[in-house]
């Protein structure tokens, strides 16, 4: 079996790459180890930058996103007994974000791939990469797929990155001393806008998915498990961390999903080796406080599509050779912003009184200076694509 681009992973990066390549007449096969049902139900990100929305719409997979996505023109930072709005329309006029669940993006992309006759294989076993230096091919479940290029879109725990010989890639990493407990609940959002709340008990985030479904995150110890967090404890803690301003009441409801995500920053340099190109979480991870991971995956895929189009239409490897450099600037900007948001809003057990006062001064600055708030706003809505 032969294809031009062998893609490992049917997350947002792999599926979108396959679809964008299809629109340019380039063939691909997507190999995914999980079932279709599993990837369509996996609850993760929710904040799409304008560039991500534009990319999906231009690719013809944005109809439901435009119908059901929730445009947002600001977020609230809540701390010290008060809420402070970061007003995008004032600070970064004309720019906004859209709240739309990652698994909805994945559903839309899978539907589009299958409708266009795309080759997306689920529950594929033992994917392995070979011949990365010159003649790449993939093996899986007793089959062989020859390709011109391999795209490693298999997330942080995938096989692509570890298939590169030792010593070729450099890794830059920071682990945070806490995790996020993510919760999806059948209840109308208690706020129209996202609330990022900093308290002495830890950070909490109130987000949403629709007028009837809310999404929440709680800062928890790094080794926390969902068993330690029965529903009642989750609601008690969310109330303690969100009902910190006069007149705000959190409406509770049925919890339909919960999971714990470790918090880390991680970057691979370069994001390529021979005929293998890494995209999305396979190449880099950000702590989710800045809502950047999915958006970075989409940005990588855009760059890779252009480079592959040039390669297949002219034989020139110029853009492919520069793929990593073209992506890493944005990747490091997102690393810095995500670190900045994380340190601004989380409680660090290691902090002494000096550290806590510095953090308070930092939030006071962000909420009282338009210059500082603009830094937050322009990174949050995303730098121009
Ligand atoms: P993935 O979505 O991880 O997809 C990789 C795919 O590869 C998976 O389907 C996996 O099953 C498959 N795979 C793995 N190994 C193999 C193998 N050996 N063989 C075949 N297939 C394999 N980002 C944002 O932009 N905004 C947010 O608001 C946001 N919030 C988040 C909240 C949480 C709780 C979490 C966990 C993440 C959040 N992110 C956010 C990050 C975002 O979800 C990820 O960055 C995004 O999923 C990256 O997409 P991807 O396609 O690169 O990787
Ligand atoms: C969501 C996730 C994030 O990481 C974030 O910063 C904001 C919102 C969400 O899932 O809705």
mmCIF file with all atom_site columns, N, CA and C and ligand atoms in Angstrom, residues 8-14 31-34 38-39 42-48 102 124 127 153-159 180 182 215 217 261 279-282 288 291-297, ligand 1:
data_model
loop_
_atom_site.group_PDB
_atom_site.id
_atom_site.type_symbol
_atom_site.label_atom_id
_atom_site.label_alt_id
_atom_site.label_comp_id
_atom_site.label_asym_id
_atom_site.label_entity_id
_atom_site.label_seq_id
_atom_site.pdbx_PDB_ins_code
_atom_site.Cartn_x
_atom_site.Cartn_y
_atom_site.Cartn_z
_atom_site.occupancy
_atom_site.B_iso_or_equiv
_atom_site.pdbx_formal_charge
_atom_site.auth_seq_id
_atom_site.auth_comp_id
_atom_site.auth_asym_id
_atom_site.auth_atom_id
_atom_site.pdbx_PDB_model_num
ATOM   1   N N   . UNK A 1 8   ? 0.054   9.678  11.539 1.00 0.00 ? 8   UNK A N   1
ATOM   2   C CA  . UNK A 1 8   ? -0.210  8.879  12.739 1.00 0.00 ? 8   UNK A CA  1
ATOM   3   C C   . UNK A 1 8   ? -1.002  9.747  13.712 1.00 0.00 ? 8   UNK A C   1
ATOM   4   N N   . UNK A 1 9   ? -2.221  9.304  14.068 1.00 0.00 ? 9   UNK A N   1
ATOM   5   C CA  . UNK A 1 9   ? -3.039  10.025 15.040 1.00 0.00 ? 9   UNK A CA  1
ATOM   6   C C   . UNK A 1 9   ? -4.217  10.746 14.415 1.00 0.00 ? 9   UNK A C   1
ATOM   7   N N   . UNK A 1 10  ? -5.420  10.447 14.925 1.00 0.00 ? 10  UNK A N   1
ATOM   8   C CA  . UNK A 1 10  ? -6.644  11.130 14.453 1.00 0.00 ? 10  UNK A CA  1
ATOM   9   C C   . UNK A 1 10  ? -7.157  12.081 15.528 1.00 0.00 ? 10  UNK A C   1
ATOM   10  N N   . UNK A 1 11  ? -6.239  12.907 16.048 1.00 0.00 ? 11  UNK A N   1
ATOM   11  C CA  . UNK A 1 11  ? -6.644  14.048 16.871 1.00 0.00 ? 11  UNK A CA  1
ATOM   12  C C   . UNK A 1 11  ? -6.868  15.217 15.931 1.00 0.00 ? 11  UNK A C   1
ATOM   13  N N   . UNK A 1 12  ? -7.031  16.414 16.477 1.00 0.00 ? 12  UNK A N   1
ATOM   14  C CA  . UNK A 1 12  ? -7.238  17.582 15.610 1.00 0.00 ? 12  UNK A CA  1
ATOM   15  C C   . UNK A 1 12  ? -6.110  17.765 14.598 1.00 0.00 ? 12  UNK A C   1
ATOM   16  N N   . UNK A 1 13  ? -4.846  17.548 15.010 1.00 0.00 ? 13  UNK A N   1
ATOM   17  C CA  . UNK A 1 13  ? -3.725  17.793 14.095 1.00 0.00 ? 13  UNK A CA  1
ATOM   18  C C   . UNK A 1 13  ? -3.776  16.823 12.912 1.00 0.00 ? 13  UNK A C   1
ATOM   19  N N   . UNK A 1 14  ? -3.872  15.529 13.179 1.00 0.00 ? 14  UNK A N   1
ATOM   20  C CA  . UNK A 1 14  ? -3.827  14.541 12.107 1.00 0.00 ? 14  UNK A CA  1
ATOM   21  C C   . UNK A 1 14  ? -5.010  14.654 11.166 1.00 0.00 ? 14  UNK A C   1
ATOM   22  N N   . UNK A 1 31  ? -3.716  6.822  10.610 1.00 0.00 ? 31  UNK A N   1
ATOM   23  C CA  . UNK A 1 31  ? -3.728  5.620  11.449 1.00 0.00 ? 31  UNK A CA  1
ATOM   24  C C   . UNK A 1 31  ? -3.951  6.022  12.903 1.00 0.00 ? 31  UNK A C   1
ATOM   25  N N   . UNK A 1 32  ? -5.038  5.553  13.493 1.00 0.00 ? 32  UNK A N   1
ATOM   26  C CA  . UNK A 1 32  ? -5.400  5.947  14.869 1.00 0.00 ? 32  UNK A CA  1
ATOM   27  C C   . UNK A 1 32  ? -5.572  4.691  15.721 1.00 0.00 ? 32  UNK A C   1
ATOM   28  N N   . UNK A 1 33  ? -4.966  4.702  16.898 1.00 0.00 ? 33  UNK A N   1
ATOM   29  C CA  . UNK A 1 33  ? -5.034  3.467  17.703 1.00 0.00 ? 33  UNK A CA  1
ATOM   30  C C   . UNK A 1 33  ? -6.350  3.319  18.467 1.00 0.00 ? 33  UNK A C   1
ATOM   31  N N   . UNK A 1 34  ? -7.038  4.425  18.728 1.00 0.00 ? 34  UNK A N   1
ATOM   32  C CA  . UNK A 1 34  ? -8.310  4.331  19.467 1.00 0.00 ? 34  UNK A CA  1
ATOM   33  C C   . UNK A 1 34  ? -9.479  4.137  18.507 1.00 0.00 ? 34  UNK A C   1
ATOM   34  N N   . UNK A 1 38  ? -14.277 6.597  20.736 1.00 0.00 ? 38  UNK A N   1
ATOM   35  C CA  . UNK A 1 38  ? -13.411 7.108  21.810 1.00 0.00 ? 38  UNK A CA  1
ATOM   36  C C   . UNK A 1 38  ? -12.903 8.518  21.466 1.00 0.00 ? 38  UNK A C   1
ATOM   37  N N   . UNK A 1 39  ? -12.368 8.701  20.251 1.00 0.00 ? 39  UNK A N   1
ATOM   38  C CA  . UNK A 1 39  ? -11.800 10.023 19.943 1.00 0.00 ? 39  UNK A CA  1
ATOM   39  C C   . UNK A 1 39  ? -12.901 11.087 19.826 1.00 0.00 ? 39  UNK A C   1
ATOM   40  N N   . UNK A 1 42  ? -13.691 12.176 23.553 1.00 0.00 ? 42  UNK A N   1
ATOM   41  C CA  . UNK A 1 42  ? -12.612 12.628 24.440 1.00 0.00 ? 42  UNK A CA  1
ATOM   42  C C   . UNK A 1 42  ? -12.752 14.134 24.699 1.00 0.00 ? 42  UNK A C   1
ATOM   43  N N   . UNK A 1 43  ? -13.101 14.493 25.939 1.00 0.00 ? 43  UNK A N   1
ATOM   44  C CA  . UNK A 1 43  ? -13.366 15.901 26.267 1.00 0.00 ? 43  UNK A CA  1
ATOM   45  C C   . UNK A 1 43  ? -12.059 16.600 26.596 1.00 0.00 ? 43  UNK A C   1
ATOM   46  N N   . UNK A 1 44  ? -11.771 17.672 25.881 1.00 0.00 ? 44  UNK A N   1
ATOM   47  C CA  . UNK A 1 44  ? -10.532 18.422 26.123 1.00 0.00 ? 44  UNK A CA  1
ATOM   48  C C   . UNK A 1 44  ? -10.777 19.909 25.940 1.00 0.00 ? 44  UNK A C   1
ATOM   49  N N   . UNK A 1 45  ? -10.070 20.497 24.993 1.00 0.00 ? 45  UNK A N   1
ATOM   50  C CA  . UNK A 1 45  ? -10.053 21.951 24.856 1.00 0.00 ? 45  UNK A CA  1
ATOM   51  C C   . UNK A 1 45  ? -11.413 22.526 24.462 1.00 0.00 ? 45  UNK A C   1
ATOM   52  N N   . UNK A 1 46  ? -11.503 23.845 24.580 1.00 0.00 ? 46  UNK A N   1
ATOM   53  C CA  . UNK A 1 46  ? -12.747 24.489 24.185 1.00 0.00 ? 46  UNK A CA  1
ATOM   54  C C   . UNK A 1 46  ? -12.592 25.879 23.591 1.00 0.00 ? 46  UNK A C   1
ATOM   55  N N   . UNK A 1 47  ? -11.389 26.453 23.659 1.00 0.00 ? 47  UNK A N   1
ATOM   56  C CA  . UNK A 1 47  ? -11.212 27.838 23.222 1.00 0.00 ? 47  UNK A CA  1
ATOM   57  C C   . UNK A 1 47  ? -10.489 27.869 21.878 1.00 0.00 ? 47  UNK A C   1
ATOM   58  N N   . UNK A 1 48  ? -11.168 28.364 20.857 1.00 0.00 ? 48  UNK A N   1
ATOM   59  C CA  . UNK A 1 48  ? -10.578 28.441 19.518 1.00 0.00 ? 48  UNK A CA  1
ATOM   60  C C   . UNK A 1 48  ? -10.230 29.890 19.188 1.00 0.00 ? 48  UNK A C   1
ATOM   61  N N   . UNK A 1 102 ? -13.455 20.677 21.632 1.00 0.00 ? 102 UNK A N   1
ATOM   62  C CA  . UNK A 1 102 ? -12.504 19.989 20.745 1.00 0.00 ? 102 UNK A CA  1
ATOM   63  C C   . UNK A 1 102 ? -13.115 18.732 20.139 1.00 0.00 ? 102 UNK A C   1
ATOM   64  N N   . UNK A 1 124 ? -6.113  0.818  15.048 1.00 0.00 ? 124 UNK A N   1
ATOM   65  C CA  . UNK A 1 124 ? -4.961  0.250  14.362 1.00 0.00 ? 124 UNK A CA  1
ATOM   66  C C   . UNK A 1 124 ? -3.913  -0.120 15.416 1.00 0.00 ? 124 UNK A C   1
ATOM   67  N N   . UNK A 1 127 ? 1.527   0.593  15.537 1.00 0.00 ? 127 UNK A N   1
ATOM   68  C CA  . UNK A 1 127 ? 2.110   1.419  14.473 1.00 0.00 ? 127 UNK A CA  1
ATOM   69  C C   . UNK A 1 127 ? 3.609   1.587  14.767 1.00 0.00 ? 127 UNK A C   1
ATOM   70  N N   . UNK A 1 153 ? 1.420   12.950 14.305 1.00 0.00 ? 153 UNK A N   1
ATOM   71  C CA  . UNK A 1 153 ? 0.370   13.771 14.932 1.00 0.00 ? 153 UNK A CA  1
ATOM   72  C C   . UNK A 1 153 ? -0.259  12.972 16.073 1.00 0.00 ? 153 UNK A C   1
ATOM   73  N N   . UNK A 1 154 ? 0.574   12.174 16.758 1.00 0.00 ? 154 UNK A N   1
ATOM   74  C CA  . UNK A 1 154 ? 0.057   11.203 17.720 1.00 0.00 ? 154 UNK A CA  1
ATOM   75  C C   . UNK A 1 154 ? 0.166   11.650 19.171 1.00 0.00 ? 154 UNK A C   1
ATOM   76  N N   . UNK A 1 155 ? 0.183   12.956 19.387 1.00 0.00 ? 155 UNK A N   1
ATOM   77  C CA  . UNK A 1 155 ? 0.071   13.471 20.743 1.00 0.00 ? 155 UNK A CA  1
ATOM   78  C C   . UNK A 1 155 ? 1.324   13.235 21.569 1.00 0.00 ? 155 UNK A C   1
ATOM   79  N N   . UNK A 1 156 ? 1.241   13.626 22.835 1.00 0.00 ? 156 UNK A N   1
ATOM   80  C CA  . UNK A 1 156 ? 2.423   13.608 23.697 1.00 0.00 ? 156 UNK A CA  1
ATOM   81  C C   . UNK A 1 156 ? 2.927   12.184 23.955 1.00 0.00 ? 156 UNK A C   1
ATOM   82  N N   . UNK A 1 157 ? 1.995   11.204 24.023 1.00 0.00 ? 157 UNK A N   1
ATOM   83  C CA  . UNK A 1 157 ? 2.388   9.838  24.379 1.00 0.00 ? 157 UNK A CA  1
ATOM   84  C C   . UNK A 1 157 ? 2.526   8.924  23.156 1.00 0.00 ? 157 UNK A C   1
ATOM   85  N N   . UNK A 1 158 ? 2.642   9.506  21.973 1.00 0.00 ? 158 UNK A N   1
ATOM   86  C CA  . UNK A 1 158 ? 2.660   8.707  20.749 1.00 0.00 ? 158 UNK A CA  1
ATOM   87  C C   . UNK A 1 158 ? 3.995   8.031  20.478 1.00 0.00 ? 158 UNK A C   1
ATOM   88  N N   . UNK A 1 159 ? 4.083   7.355  19.314 1.00 0.00 ? 159 UNK A N   1
ATOM   89  C CA  . UNK A 1 159 ? 5.302   6.610  18.955 1.00 0.00 ? 159 UNK A CA  1
ATOM   90  C C   . UNK A 1 159 ? 6.247   7.412  18.068 1.00 0.00 ? 159 UNK A C   1
ATOM   91  N N   . UNK A 1 180 ? -4.832  19.594 36.749 1.00 0.00 ? 180 UNK A N   1
ATOM   92  C CA  . UNK A 1 180 ? -6.196  20.122 36.631 1.00 0.00 ? 180 UNK A CA  1
ATOM   93  C C   . UNK A 1 180 ? -7.180  18.960 36.650 1.00 0.00 ? 180 UNK A C   1
ATOM   94  N N   . UNK A 1 182 ? -10.660 18.260 35.350 1.00 0.00 ? 182 UNK A N   1
ATOM   95  C CA  . UNK A 1 182 ? -11.629 18.810 34.397 1.00 0.00 ? 182 UNK A CA  1
ATOM   96  C C   . UNK A 1 182 ? -12.980 18.141 34.584 1.00 0.00 ? 182 UNK A C   1
ATOM   97  N N   . UNK A 1 215 ? -18.414 23.641 31.648 1.00 0.00 ? 215 UNK A N   1
ATOM   98  C CA  . UNK A 1 215 ? -17.115 22.982 31.779 1.00 0.00 ? 215 UNK A CA  1
ATOM   99  C C   . UNK A 1 215 ? -16.362 23.684 32.907 1.00 0.00 ? 215 UNK A C   1
ATOM   100 N N   . UNK A 1 217 ? -12.736 23.553 35.643 1.00 0.00 ? 217 UNK A N   1
ATOM   101 C CA  . UNK A 1 217 ? -11.440 22.988 35.987 1.00 0.00 ? 217 UNK A CA  1
ATOM   102 C C   . UNK A 1 217 ? -11.067 23.440 37.396 1.00 0.00 ? 217 UNK A C   1
ATOM   103 N N   . UNK A 1 261 ? -5.642  16.055 34.448 1.00 0.00 ? 261 UNK A N   1
ATOM   104 C CA  . UNK A 1 261 ? -4.599  16.320 33.451 1.00 0.00 ? 261 UNK A CA  1
ATOM   105 C C   . UNK A 1 261 ? -3.371  16.887 34.139 1.00 0.00 ? 261 UNK A C   1
ATOM   106 N N   . UNK A 1 279 ? 3.798   17.287 14.585 1.00 0.00 ? 279 UNK A N   1
ATOM   107 C CA  . UNK A 1 279 ? 2.866   18.424 14.681 1.00 0.00 ? 279 UNK A CA  1
ATOM   108 C C   . UNK A 1 279 ? 1.993   18.271 15.921 1.00 0.00 ? 279 UNK A C   1
ATOM   109 N N   . UNK A 1 280 ? 1.615   19.402 16.521 1.00 0.00 ? 280 UNK A N   1
ATOM   110 C CA  . UNK A 1 280 ? 0.721   19.382 17.686 1.00 0.00 ? 280 UNK A CA  1
ATOM   111 C C   . UNK A 1 280 ? 1.412   18.846 18.926 1.00 0.00 ? 280 UNK A C   1
ATOM   112 N N   . UNK A 1 281 ? 0.622   18.168 19.772 1.00 0.00 ? 281 UNK A N   1
ATOM   113 C CA  . UNK A 1 281 ? 1.133   17.698 21.061 1.00 0.00 ? 281 UNK A CA  1
ATOM   114 C C   . UNK A 1 281 ? 2.285   16.697 20.919 1.00 0.00 ? 281 UNK A C   1
ATOM   115 N N   . UNK A 1 282 ? 2.454   16.088 19.761 1.00 0.00 ? 282 UNK A N   1
ATOM   116 C CA  . UNK A 1 282 ? 3.598   15.191 19.557 1.00 0.00 ? 282 UNK A CA  1
ATOM   117 C C   . UNK A 1 282 ? 4.901   15.972 19.669 1.00 0.00 ? 282 UNK A C   1
ATOM   118 N N   . UNK A 1 288 ? -2.604  24.175 30.269 1.00 0.00 ? 288 UNK A N   1
ATOM   119 C CA  . UNK A 1 288 ? -3.806  24.631 29.570 1.00 0.00 ? 288 UNK A CA  1
ATOM   120 C C   . UNK A 1 288 ? -4.333  26.011 29.966 1.00 0.00 ? 288 UNK A C   1
ATOM   121 N N   . UNK A 1 291 ? -5.012  28.223 27.152 1.00 0.00 ? 291 UNK A N   1
ATOM   122 C CA  . UNK A 1 291 ? -5.900  27.677 26.115 1.00 0.00 ? 291 UNK A CA  1
ATOM   123 C C   . UNK A 1 291 ? -5.231  27.652 24.735 1.00 0.00 ? 291 UNK A C   1
ATOM   124 N N   . UNK A 1 292 ? -3.991  27.207 24.693 1.00 0.00 ? 292 UNK A N   1
ATOM   125 C CA  . UNK A 1 292 ? -3.218  27.314 23.446 1.00 0.00 ? 292 UNK A CA  1
ATOM   126 C C   . UNK A 1 292 ? -2.948  25.997 22.709 1.00 0.00 ? 292 UNK A C   1
ATOM   127 N N   . UNK A 1 293 ? -3.069  24.838 23.378 1.00 0.00 ? 293 UNK A N   1
ATOM   128 C CA  . UNK A 1 293 ? -2.599  23.581 22.776 1.00 0.00 ? 293 UNK A CA  1
ATOM   129 C C   . UNK A 1 293 ? -3.237  23.258 21.441 1.00 0.00 ? 293 UNK A C   1
ATOM   130 N N   . UNK A 1 294 ? -4.545  23.263 21.383 1.00 0.00 ? 294 UNK A N   1
ATOM   131 C CA  . UNK A 1 294 ? -5.253  22.933 20.144 1.00 0.00 ? 294 UNK A CA  1
ATOM   132 C C   . UNK A 1 294 ? -4.933  23.964 19.062 1.00 0.00 ? 294 UNK A C   1
ATOM   133 N N   . UNK A 1 295 ? -4.866  25.215 19.457 1.00 0.00 ? 295 UNK A N   1
ATOM   134 C CA  . UNK A 1 295 ? -4.595  26.275 18.488 1.00 0.00 ? 295 UNK A CA  1
ATOM   135 C C   . UNK A 1 295 ? -3.189  26.136 17.894 1.00 0.00 ? 295 UNK A C   1
ATOM   136 N N   . UNK A 1 296 ? -2.230  25.721 18.727 1.00 0.00 ? 296 UNK A N   1
ATOM   137 C CA  . UNK A 1 296 ? -0.872  25.483 18.216 1.00 0.00 ? 296 UNK A CA  1
ATOM   138 C C   . UNK A 1 296 ? -0.859  24.315 17.237 1.00 0.00 ? 296 UNK A C   1
ATOM   139 N N   . UNK A 1 297 ? -1.634  23.282 17.551 1.00 0.00 ? 297 UNK A N   1
ATOM   140 C CA  . UNK A 1 297 ? -1.691  22.115 16.657 1.00 0.00 ? 297 UNK A CA  1
ATOM   141 C C   . UNK A 1 297 ? -2.203  22.548 15.278 1.00 0.00 ? 297 UNK A C   1
HETATM 142 P P1  . LIG B 2 .   ? -4.137  14.633 20.342 1.00 0.00 ? 1   LIG B P1  1
HETATM 143 O O1  . LIG B 2 .   ? -5.448  15.316 20.445 1.00 0.00 ? 1   LIG B O1  1
HETATM 144 O O2  . LIG B 2 .   ? -3.524  14.073 21.580 1.00 0.00 ? 1   LIG B O2  1
HETATM 145 O O3  . LIG B 2 .   ? -4.291  13.490 19.261 1.00 0.00 ? 1   LIG B O3  1
HETATM 146 C C1  . LIG B 2 .   ? -3.316  12.479 19.076 1.00 0.00 ? 1   LIG B C1  1
HETATM 147 C C2  . LIG B 2 .   ? -3.985  11.222 18.548 1.00 0.00 ? 1   LIG B C2  1
HETATM 148 O O4  . LIG B 2 .   ? -3.001  10.231 18.295 1.00 0.00 ? 1   LIG B O4  1
HETATM 149 C C3  . LIG B 2 .   ? -4.951  10.623 19.553 1.00 0.00 ? 1   LIG B C3  1
HETATM 150 O O5  . LIG B 2 .   ? -6.193  10.381 18.928 1.00 0.00 ? 1   LIG B O5  1
HETATM 151 C C4  . LIG B 2 .   ? -4.267  9.353  20.002 1.00 0.00 ? 1   LIG B C4  1
HETATM 152 O O6  . LIG B 2 .   ? -5.187  8.335  20.356 1.00 0.00 ? 1   LIG B O6  1
HETATM 153 C C5  . LIG B 2 .   ? -3.458  8.991  18.761 1.00 0.00 ? 1   LIG B C5  1
HETATM 154 N N1  . LIG B 2 .   ? -2.304  8.133  19.039 1.00 0.00 ? 1   LIG B N1  1
HETATM 155 C C6  . LIG B 2 .   ? -1.451  8.186  20.095 1.00 0.00 ? 1   LIG B C6  1
HETATM 156 N N2  . LIG B 2 .   ? -0.527  7.232  20.012 1.00 0.00 ? 1   LIG B N2  1
HETATM 157 C C7  . LIG B 2 .   ? -0.779  6.538  18.867 1.00 0.00 ? 1   LIG B C7  1
HETATM 158 C C8  . LIG B 2 .   ? -0.171  5.427  18.234 1.00 0.00 ? 1   LIG B C8  1
HETATM 159 N N3  . LIG B 2 .   ? 0.885   4.833  18.793 1.00 0.00 ? 1   LIG B N3  1
HETATM 160 N N4  . LIG B 2 .   ? -0.692  4.971  17.080 1.00 0.00 ? 1   LIG B N4  1
HETATM 161 C C9  . LIG B 2 .   ? -1.768  5.585  16.514 1.00 0.00 ? 1   LIG B C9  1
HETATM 162 N N5  . LIG B 2 .   ? -2.403  6.645  17.071 1.00 0.00 ? 1   LIG B N5  1
HETATM 163 C C10 . LIG B 2 .   ? -1.907  7.116  18.239 1.00 0.00 ? 1   LIG B C10 1
HETATM 164 N N6  . LIG B 2 .   ? -5.933  23.571 23.864 1.00 0.00 ? 1   LIG B N6  1
HETATM 165 C C11 . LIG B 2 .   ? -6.479  24.726 23.425 1.00 0.00 ? 1   LIG B C11 1
HETATM 166 O O7  . LIG B 2 .   ? -6.064  25.239 22.384 1.00 0.00 ? 1   LIG B O7  1
HETATM 167 N N7  . LIG B 2 .   ? -7.493  25.367 24.088 1.00 0.00 ? 1   LIG B N7  1
HETATM 168 C C12 . LIG B 2 .   ? -7.981  24.865 25.257 1.00 0.00 ? 1   LIG B C12 1
HETATM 169 O O8  . LIG B 2 .   ? -8.943  25.436 25.792 1.00 0.00 ? 1   LIG B O8  1
HETATM 170 C C13 . LIG B 2 .   ? -7.376  23.669 25.794 1.00 0.00 ? 1   LIG B C13 1
HETATM 171 N N8  . LIG B 2 .   ? -7.819  23.111 26.933 1.00 0.00 ? 1   LIG B N8  1
HETATM 172 C C14 . LIG B 2 .   ? -7.371  21.870 27.299 1.00 0.00 ? 1   LIG B C14 1
HETATM 173 C C15 . LIG B 2 .   ? -7.896  21.297 28.433 1.00 0.00 ? 1   LIG B C15 1
HETATM 174 C C16 . LIG B 2 .   ? -7.472  20.030 28.819 1.00 0.00 ? 1   LIG B C16 1
HETATM 175 C C17 . LIG B 2 .   ? -8.043  19.413 30.068 1.00 0.00 ? 1   LIG B C17 1
HETATM 176 C C18 . LIG B 2 .   ? -6.499  19.320 28.041 1.00 0.00 ? 1   LIG B C18 1
HETATM 177 C C19 . LIG B 2 .   ? -6.051  17.926 28.425 1.00 0.00 ? 1   LIG B C19 1
HETATM 178 C C20 . LIG B 2 .   ? -5.958  19.899 26.930 1.00 0.00 ? 1   LIG B C20 1
HETATM 179 C C21 . LIG B 2 .   ? -6.375  21.173 26.545 1.00 0.00 ? 1   LIG B C21 1
HETATM 180 N N9  . LIG B 2 .   ? -5.871  21.788 25.412 1.00 0.00 ? 1   LIG B N9  1
HETATM 181 C C22 . LIG B 2 .   ? -6.356  23.012 25.023 1.00 0.00 ? 1   LIG B C22 1
HETATM 182 C C23 . LIG B 2 .   ? -4.850  21.113 24.621 1.00 0.00 ? 1   LIG B C23 1
HETATM 183 C C24 . LIG B 2 .   ? -5.416  20.344 23.434 1.00 0.00 ? 1   LIG B C24 1
HETATM 184 O O9  . LIG B 2 .   ? -6.436  19.470 23.855 1.00 0.00 ? 1   LIG B O9  1
HETATM 185 C C25 . LIG B 2 .   ? -4.304  19.563 22.736 1.00 0.00 ? 1   LIG B C25 1
HETATM 186 O O10 . LIG B 2 .   ? -3.227  20.442 22.508 1.00 0.00 ? 1   LIG B O10 1
HETATM 187 C C26 . LIG B 2 .   ? -4.775  18.933 21.417 1.00 0.00 ? 1   LIG B C26 1
HETATM 188 O O11 . LIG B 2 .   ? -5.524  17.765 21.677 1.00 0.00 ? 1   LIG B O11 1
HETATM 189 C C27 . LIG B 2 .   ? -3.611  18.559 20.514 1.00 0.00 ? 1   LIG B C27 1
HETATM 190 O O12 . LIG B 2 .   ? -4.066  17.879 19.376 1.00 0.00 ? 1   LIG B O12 1
HETATM 191 P P2  . LIG B 2 .   ? -3.194  16.774 18.658 1.00 0.00 ? 1   LIG B P2  1
HETATM 192 O O13 . LIG B 2 .   ? -3.969  16.324 17.485 1.00 0.00 ? 1   LIG B O13 1
HETATM 193 O O14 . LIG B 2 .   ? -1.815  17.290 18.484 1.00 0.00 ? 1   LIG B O14 1
HETATM 194 O O15 . LIG B 2 .   ? -3.036  15.606 19.733 1.00 0.00 ? 1   LIG B O15 1
#
